[in-house]
Short mmCIF file of C-alpha atoms and ligand atoms in Angstrom, two decimals:
data_model
loop_
_atom_site.label_atom_id
_atom_site.label_comp_id
_atom_site.label_asym_id
_atom_site.label_seq_id
_atom_site.Cartn_x
_atom_site.Cartn_y
_atom_site.Cartn_z
CA MET A 1 25.08 46.87 -27.44
CA LYS A 2 22.58 47.75 -30.17
CA HIS A 3 22.92 44.56 -32.28
CA LEU A 4 24.38 41.06 -31.93
CA LEU A 5 25.74 40.14 -35.35
CA ASP A 6 29.13 38.46 -34.96
CA MET A 7 31.06 36.84 -32.07
CA GLY A 8 34.13 38.63 -33.37
CA HIS A 9 32.57 41.89 -32.12
CA LEU A 10 32.58 40.69 -28.48
CA ASP A 11 35.65 40.62 -26.25
CA ALA A 12 36.11 38.29 -23.27
CA MET A 13 34.66 40.83 -20.82
CA GLN A 14 31.49 41.25 -22.88
CA ILE A 15 31.10 37.48 -23.23
CA HIS A 16 31.51 37.01 -19.45
CA HIS A 17 28.94 39.77 -18.87
CA LEU A 18 26.36 37.97 -21.06
CA LEU A 19 27.12 34.65 -19.35
CA ASP A 20 26.72 36.25 -15.90
CA LEU A 21 23.39 37.67 -17.07
CA THR A 22 22.44 34.16 -18.24
CA ASP A 23 22.88 32.94 -14.63
CA HIS A 24 20.03 35.31 -13.64
CA MET A 25 17.89 34.00 -16.51
CA VAL A 26 18.49 30.37 -15.45
CA GLU A 27 17.27 31.32 -11.97
CA ILE A 28 14.13 32.87 -13.49
CA ASN A 29 13.53 29.75 -15.61
CA GLN A 30 13.67 27.59 -12.46
CA ARG A 31 10.86 29.52 -10.76
CA PRO A 32 7.37 27.96 -10.60
CA MET A 33 6.21 30.87 -12.76
CA PRO A 34 9.13 31.57 -15.15
CA LYS A 35 8.07 34.98 -16.37
CA VAL A 36 9.26 38.52 -15.50
CA PRO A 37 8.19 41.96 -16.74
CA ALA A 38 11.66 43.01 -17.94
CA LEU A 39 10.70 43.64 -21.59
CA ARG A 40 7.05 44.57 -21.16
CA GLY A 41 6.04 46.93 -23.98
CA LYS A 42 8.82 45.72 -26.32
CA THR A 43 8.11 43.85 -29.54
CA VAL A 44 10.40 41.15 -30.93
CA VAL A 45 9.97 39.80 -34.47
CA ASN A 46 11.26 36.33 -35.38
CA LEU A 47 12.17 36.53 -39.06
CA PHE A 48 13.39 33.10 -40.19
CA PHE A 49 14.09 32.67 -43.90
CA GLU A 50 15.70 29.27 -43.18
CA ASP A 51 14.38 26.29 -41.22
CA SER A 52 15.01 26.07 -37.49
CA THR A 53 13.78 24.03 -34.54
CA ARG A 54 15.93 25.13 -31.61
CA THR A 55 16.83 28.72 -32.34
CA ARG A 56 13.39 29.87 -33.37
CA THR A 57 11.49 28.24 -30.53
CA SER A 58 14.03 29.30 -27.92
CA PHE A 59 13.99 32.94 -29.03
CA ASP A 60 10.19 32.82 -28.97
CA THR A 61 10.20 31.34 -25.45
CA ALA A 62 12.93 33.74 -24.29
CA ALA A 63 11.05 36.84 -25.45
CA ARG A 64 7.78 35.69 -23.88
CA ARG A 65 9.46 34.89 -20.53
CA LEU A 66 10.66 38.49 -20.48
CA SER A 67 7.08 39.66 -21.27
CA ALA A 68 7.90 41.03 -24.72
CA ASP A 69 5.27 40.86 -27.46
CA VAL A 70 6.37 38.40 -30.14
CA MET A 71 5.59 38.41 -33.86
CA ASN A 72 6.49 35.26 -35.76
CA PHE A 73 6.92 36.10 -39.44
CA ALA A 74 6.05 33.10 -41.62
CA VAL A 75 8.10 33.49 -44.79
CA SER A 76 6.19 30.69 -46.54
CA SER A 77 2.86 32.58 -46.30
CA SER A 78 4.21 36.11 -46.71
CA SER A 79 4.47 38.52 -49.64
CA VAL A 80 8.09 37.34 -50.06
CA ASN A 81 6.44 34.70 -52.26
CA LYS A 82 5.06 37.50 -54.47
CA GLY A 83 8.53 38.95 -54.96
CA GLU A 84 8.67 41.42 -52.05
CA SER A 85 12.30 42.37 -51.40
CA LEU A 86 14.04 41.85 -48.06
CA ARG A 87 14.32 45.63 -47.69
CA ASP A 88 10.58 46.15 -48.25
CA THR A 89 9.78 43.36 -45.78
CA ILE A 90 11.98 44.96 -43.11
CA GLU A 91 10.69 48.50 -43.72
CA THR A 92 7.07 47.27 -43.67
CA ILE A 93 7.41 45.44 -40.35
CA THR A 94 9.47 48.30 -38.85
CA ALA A 95 6.57 50.66 -39.65
CA MET A 96 4.36 48.57 -37.34
CA GLY A 97 6.62 49.51 -34.42
CA VAL A 98 9.11 46.81 -33.44
CA ASP A 99 12.15 46.84 -31.17
CA ALA A 100 14.15 43.85 -32.40
CA PHE A 101 14.38 41.49 -35.34
CA VAL A 102 15.79 38.01 -34.77
CA VAL A 103 17.00 37.06 -38.24
CA ARG A 104 18.01 33.77 -39.80
CA HIS A 105 18.94 33.90 -43.48
CA ALA A 106 20.75 31.67 -45.97
CA SER A 107 22.90 34.61 -47.14
CA SER A 108 25.99 35.52 -45.13
CA GLY A 109 25.78 39.19 -44.15
CA ALA A 110 21.98 39.52 -44.41
CA PRO A 111 21.54 40.53 -40.71
CA HIS A 112 24.25 43.20 -41.10
CA GLN A 113 22.56 44.52 -44.26
CA ILE A 114 19.22 44.71 -42.40
CA THR A 115 20.74 47.09 -39.82
CA GLN A 116 20.86 49.67 -42.63
CA TRP A 117 17.08 49.51 -43.17
CA THR A 118 15.64 49.70 -39.64
CA THR A 119 16.15 51.45 -36.33
CA ALA A 120 15.35 48.20 -34.48
CA SER A 121 18.02 45.98 -32.91
CA ILE A 122 19.12 42.99 -34.99
CA VAL A 123 20.08 39.61 -33.56
CA ASN A 124 21.81 37.25 -35.96
CA ALA A 125 20.16 33.82 -35.55
CA GLY A 126 22.41 32.25 -38.20
CA ASP A 127 23.46 33.65 -41.60
CA GLY A 128 24.75 31.29 -44.26
CA TRP A 129 28.19 29.89 -43.42
CA HIS A 130 29.06 33.07 -41.55
CA GLN A 131 27.95 33.39 -37.90
CA HIS A 132 25.59 32.00 -35.24
CA PRO A 133 26.54 34.06 -32.18
CA THR A 134 23.84 32.89 -29.77
CA GLN A 135 24.83 29.27 -30.45
CA ALA A 136 28.41 30.20 -29.46
CA LEU A 137 27.18 31.91 -26.29
CA LEU A 138 25.04 28.95 -25.26
CA ASP A 139 27.97 26.62 -25.97
CA CYS A 140 30.23 28.77 -23.78
CA TYR A 141 27.62 28.83 -21.04
CA THR A 142 27.27 25.03 -21.19
CA ILE A 143 31.04 24.50 -20.89
CA ARG A 144 31.32 27.11 -18.15
CA THR A 145 28.63 25.49 -16.01
CA ARG A 146 29.39 21.81 -16.72
CA LEU A 147 33.16 22.19 -16.20
CA ASN A 148 32.89 24.87 -13.51
CA ARG A 149 34.87 27.45 -15.50
CA THR A 150 33.42 30.76 -14.32
CA THR A 151 36.58 32.78 -14.95
CA GLY A 152 37.53 31.44 -18.40
CA PHE A 153 38.65 28.45 -20.44
CA ASP A 154 42.44 28.63 -19.86
CA GLY A 155 43.91 25.11 -20.05
CA LEU A 156 40.86 23.55 -21.73
CA HIS A 157 41.42 21.64 -24.97
CA ILE A 158 38.38 21.74 -27.25
CA ALA A 159 38.20 19.84 -30.55
CA ILE A 160 35.60 20.85 -33.13
CA VAL A 161 35.13 17.92 -35.48
CA GLY A 162 33.54 17.67 -38.90
CA ASP A 163 32.19 19.96 -41.56
CA ILE A 164 34.05 23.14 -40.58
CA LYS A 165 33.91 24.55 -44.10
CA HIS A 166 30.14 25.09 -44.18
CA SER A 167 29.69 25.77 -40.46
CA ARG A 168 28.64 29.11 -39.03
CA VAL A 169 28.70 27.39 -35.63
CA ALA A 170 32.41 26.57 -36.03
CA ARG A 171 33.24 30.14 -37.05
CA SER A 172 31.38 31.58 -34.05
CA ASP A 173 32.59 28.97 -31.55
CA VAL A 174 36.25 29.36 -32.55
CA GLN A 175 36.04 33.10 -31.87
CA ALA A 176 34.24 32.62 -28.55
CA PHE A 177 36.37 29.73 -27.23
CA ASN A 178 39.53 31.56 -28.29
CA ALA A 179 38.42 34.80 -26.60
CA LEU A 180 37.87 32.86 -23.35
CA GLY A 181 41.35 31.29 -23.50
CA ALA A 182 40.75 27.71 -24.71
CA ARG A 183 43.09 25.74 -26.95
CA VAL A 184 41.01 24.86 -30.04
CA THR A 185 41.81 22.08 -32.52
CA LEU A 186 39.77 21.63 -35.68
CA VAL A 187 39.55 18.01 -36.85
CA ALA A 188 38.32 17.31 -40.38
CA PRO A 189 39.30 15.89 -43.74
CA PRO A 190 41.06 18.55 -45.88
CA THR A 191 37.97 18.84 -48.12
CA LEU A 192 35.84 20.00 -45.17
CA LEU A 193 38.22 22.77 -44.06
CA PRO A 194 37.86 26.33 -45.40
CA PRO A 195 40.60 27.60 -47.73
CA ASP A 196 41.64 30.38 -45.30
CA ILE A 197 42.10 28.00 -42.35
CA SER A 198 45.74 29.09 -41.82
CA THR A 199 44.46 32.50 -40.67
CA TRP A 200 42.22 31.01 -37.94
CA PRO A 201 43.55 30.98 -34.34
CA VAL A 202 43.44 27.17 -34.12
CA GLU A 203 45.43 23.99 -34.56
CA VAL A 204 44.34 21.58 -37.32
CA SER A 205 44.39 17.79 -37.22
CA HIS A 206 43.13 14.97 -39.44
CA ASP A 207 43.60 12.38 -36.69
CA LEU A 208 40.73 12.24 -34.19
CA ASP A 209 42.04 9.02 -32.66
CA GLY A 210 45.37 10.68 -31.90
CA LEU A 211 43.85 13.35 -29.66
CA ILE A 212 40.48 12.11 -28.42
CA GLY A 213 41.92 10.85 -25.11
CA SER A 214 43.30 14.28 -24.17
CA LEU A 215 40.19 16.38 -24.88
CA ASP A 216 38.09 18.28 -22.36
CA VAL A 217 35.38 18.97 -24.94
CA LEU A 218 34.54 17.04 -28.11
CA TYR A 219 32.30 19.25 -30.25
CA LEU A 220 30.74 17.38 -33.18
CA LEU A 221 29.35 19.26 -36.17
CA ARG A 222 26.57 18.20 -38.48
CA MET A 223 27.51 17.14 -41.99
CA GLN A 224 25.68 19.92 -43.88
CA ARG A 225 24.76 18.03 -46.99
CA GLU A 226 22.34 20.78 -48.09
CA ARG A 227 25.27 23.21 -48.42
CA MET A 228 27.64 20.85 -50.30
CA ARG A 229 27.77 21.31 -54.03
CA ASP A 230 30.26 18.44 -54.54
CA ALA A 231 30.86 15.11 -52.86
CA LEU A 232 33.43 16.24 -50.28
CA VAL A 233 33.82 12.85 -48.59
CA PRO A 234 33.99 9.49 -50.39
CA SER A 235 31.03 8.15 -48.40
CA LEU A 236 29.26 8.87 -45.13
CA ARG A 237 30.34 5.43 -43.89
CA GLU A 238 34.00 6.32 -44.44
CA TYR A 239 33.44 9.70 -42.74
CA THR A 240 31.99 7.93 -39.69
CA THR A 241 34.89 5.48 -39.62
CA LEU A 242 37.45 8.31 -39.49
CA TYR A 243 35.63 11.19 -37.76
CA GLY A 244 32.40 9.92 -36.18
CA LEU A 245 31.89 9.37 -32.46
CA THR A 246 31.75 5.56 -32.40
CA PRO A 247 31.39 3.47 -29.23
CA ALA A 248 35.13 2.69 -29.38
CA ARG A 249 36.02 6.40 -29.47
CA ALA A 250 33.47 7.26 -26.75
CA ALA A 251 35.19 4.71 -24.50
CA ARG A 252 38.48 6.62 -24.88
CA LEU A 253 37.10 10.00 -23.73
CA GLN A 254 38.32 11.31 -20.38
CA GLU A 255 35.79 10.86 -17.57
CA HIS A 256 35.07 14.59 -17.30
CA ALA A 257 35.02 15.26 -21.09
CA LEU A 258 31.91 16.83 -22.59
CA VAL A 259 30.35 15.72 -25.88
CA MET A 260 28.57 18.60 -27.59
CA HIS A 261 26.55 19.00 -30.79
CA PRO A 262 24.58 22.08 -31.93
CA GLY A 263 21.82 19.97 -33.50
CA PRO A 264 20.17 18.87 -35.61
CA MET A 265 22.37 15.77 -35.56
CA ASN A 266 22.82 13.03 -38.13
CA ARG A 267 22.54 9.93 -35.97
CA GLY A 268 24.77 7.17 -37.28
CA VAL A 269 27.03 9.67 -39.11
CA GLU A 270 28.88 12.17 -36.86
CA MET A 271 27.02 10.78 -33.79
CA ALA A 272 27.34 7.01 -34.12
CA VAL A 273 26.39 6.42 -30.47
CA ASP A 274 23.20 7.31 -28.61
CA PRO A 275 24.02 10.61 -26.85
CA ALA A 276 21.58 9.65 -24.07
CA GLU A 277 23.99 6.84 -23.13
CA LEU A 278 27.04 9.12 -22.86
CA PRO A 279 27.64 10.51 -19.33
CA GLY A 280 29.37 13.56 -20.84
CA SER A 281 26.67 14.37 -23.41
CA THR A 282 25.45 17.95 -23.08
CA VAL A 283 23.22 18.07 -26.14
CA LEU A 284 20.00 18.71 -24.23
CA HIS A 285 21.75 21.00 -21.72
CA GLN A 286 22.78 23.08 -24.73
CA VAL A 287 19.14 23.32 -25.81
CA ALA A 288 17.92 24.26 -22.31
CA ASN A 289 20.70 26.84 -21.92
CA GLY A 290 19.69 28.29 -25.29
CA VAL A 291 16.54 29.76 -23.77
CA ALA A 292 18.40 31.46 -20.91
CA VAL A 293 21.21 32.77 -23.15
CA ARG A 294 18.69 34.24 -25.58
CA MET A 295 16.83 35.86 -22.67
CA ALA A 296 20.15 37.44 -21.66
CA VAL A 297 20.82 38.70 -25.19
CA LEU A 298 17.34 40.19 -25.62
CA PHE A 299 17.55 41.79 -22.17
CA GLU A 300 20.99 43.21 -22.94
CA LEU A 301 19.78 44.73 -26.23
CA LEU A 302 16.34 45.93 -25.14
CA GLY A 303 16.40 46.13 -21.35
CA SER A 304 17.76 48.64 -18.91
CA GLY A 305 21.44 48.53 -19.80
CA GLY A 306 22.02 44.90 -18.87
CA GLU A 307 21.33 45.26 -15.11
CA MET A 308 18.67 42.99 -13.65
CA THR A 309 16.84 45.03 -11.02
CA ALA A 310 14.31 44.03 -8.39
CA ASP A 311 11.57 45.33 -10.71
CA THR A 312 12.71 43.64 -13.91
CA ALA A 313 13.45 40.32 -12.17
CA ALA A 314 10.19 40.24 -10.17
CA ASP A 315 7.61 37.58 -10.95
CA SER A 316 5.01 38.62 -13.49
CA PRO A 317 1.97 39.88 -11.54
CA ASP A 318 -0.38 38.07 -13.93
CA PRO A 319 -0.21 34.27 -13.38
CA SER A 320 -2.12 33.64 -16.62
CA GLN A 321 0.87 35.10 -18.48
CA ALA A 322 3.25 32.42 -17.23
CA GLY A 323 4.83 30.46 -20.09
CA PRO A 324 5.55 26.73 -20.27
CA ARG A 325 8.74 25.31 -18.73
CA SER A 326 11.44 24.04 -21.08
N1 CP B 1 21.60 24.72 -33.61
C1 CP B 1 20.66 25.28 -34.39
O1 CP B 1 20.83 26.39 -34.89
O2 CP B 1 19.54 24.53 -34.56
P1 CP B 1 18.25 24.95 -35.41
O3 CP B 1 18.68 25.00 -36.86
O4 CP B 1 17.22 23.88 -35.13
O5 CP B 1 17.82 26.31 -34.94
#
């Protein structure tokens, strides 16, 4: 694997391989000194043209735990503000000698375009409405570990609820969950479904109450008001009434069912209960798993062919290099 751009490029075997590699990274993260020399000498650049809390900090932490050098490119104080093109930015940073760019961009396809301008590996950290592959991998890892599904998701029913139309997470998760064998139902008002929904490998419902009691995973999406050009729901209160996770709906979930959200969440809108009070909430597990999954992705792209060896998995010999625990 040279790049990670799109979940559609990974088959079930490749997804399982990355999730198995994530198991090793979780073990490293549980050590008193969670740092290994696997990517010593490699340089990773975080290039975020859109805001991020989780993805940016977890890639930063992941790269440092593997002993890579990390450059954080601050768009707001860069020559992008003087009109520098994306191509010139990429070619300039490439000339400094880098091994991977982690790219978030508001334009769908930007990470793919960047592969044409650099010899470095590109990891898509979210592009427009298009893809967010590491979110899908961390979601798969969370389901796999919480529901003990090491061999696949056959027989699991997963509902993804909310603003599907604007969601790169939904597009990536549908591909990943489908590849691993889950039954996926999208639940949304018609205005929040994409026009090509009939071509997706999913069922569609407008009735959350009709299926909530049979779900293994309830995956709530954020209402992406910044991407909506029109009022696509009559009011947020009506949206919550029909599609939000209210206390009454939470009470109807199966005992083992997981409640997931990629964050950031709109409390009181799609999440109308406190996730901390839900036994099945995995929101913070998703965040913690994000570090390990991103370690696995960086190691797969930049390490020694995806095999953790005694050398690469050994503790860092320099205790002062140990990073903080998540
Ligand atoms: N889930 C996610 O991508 O969150 P951030 O926008 O905070 O990175």
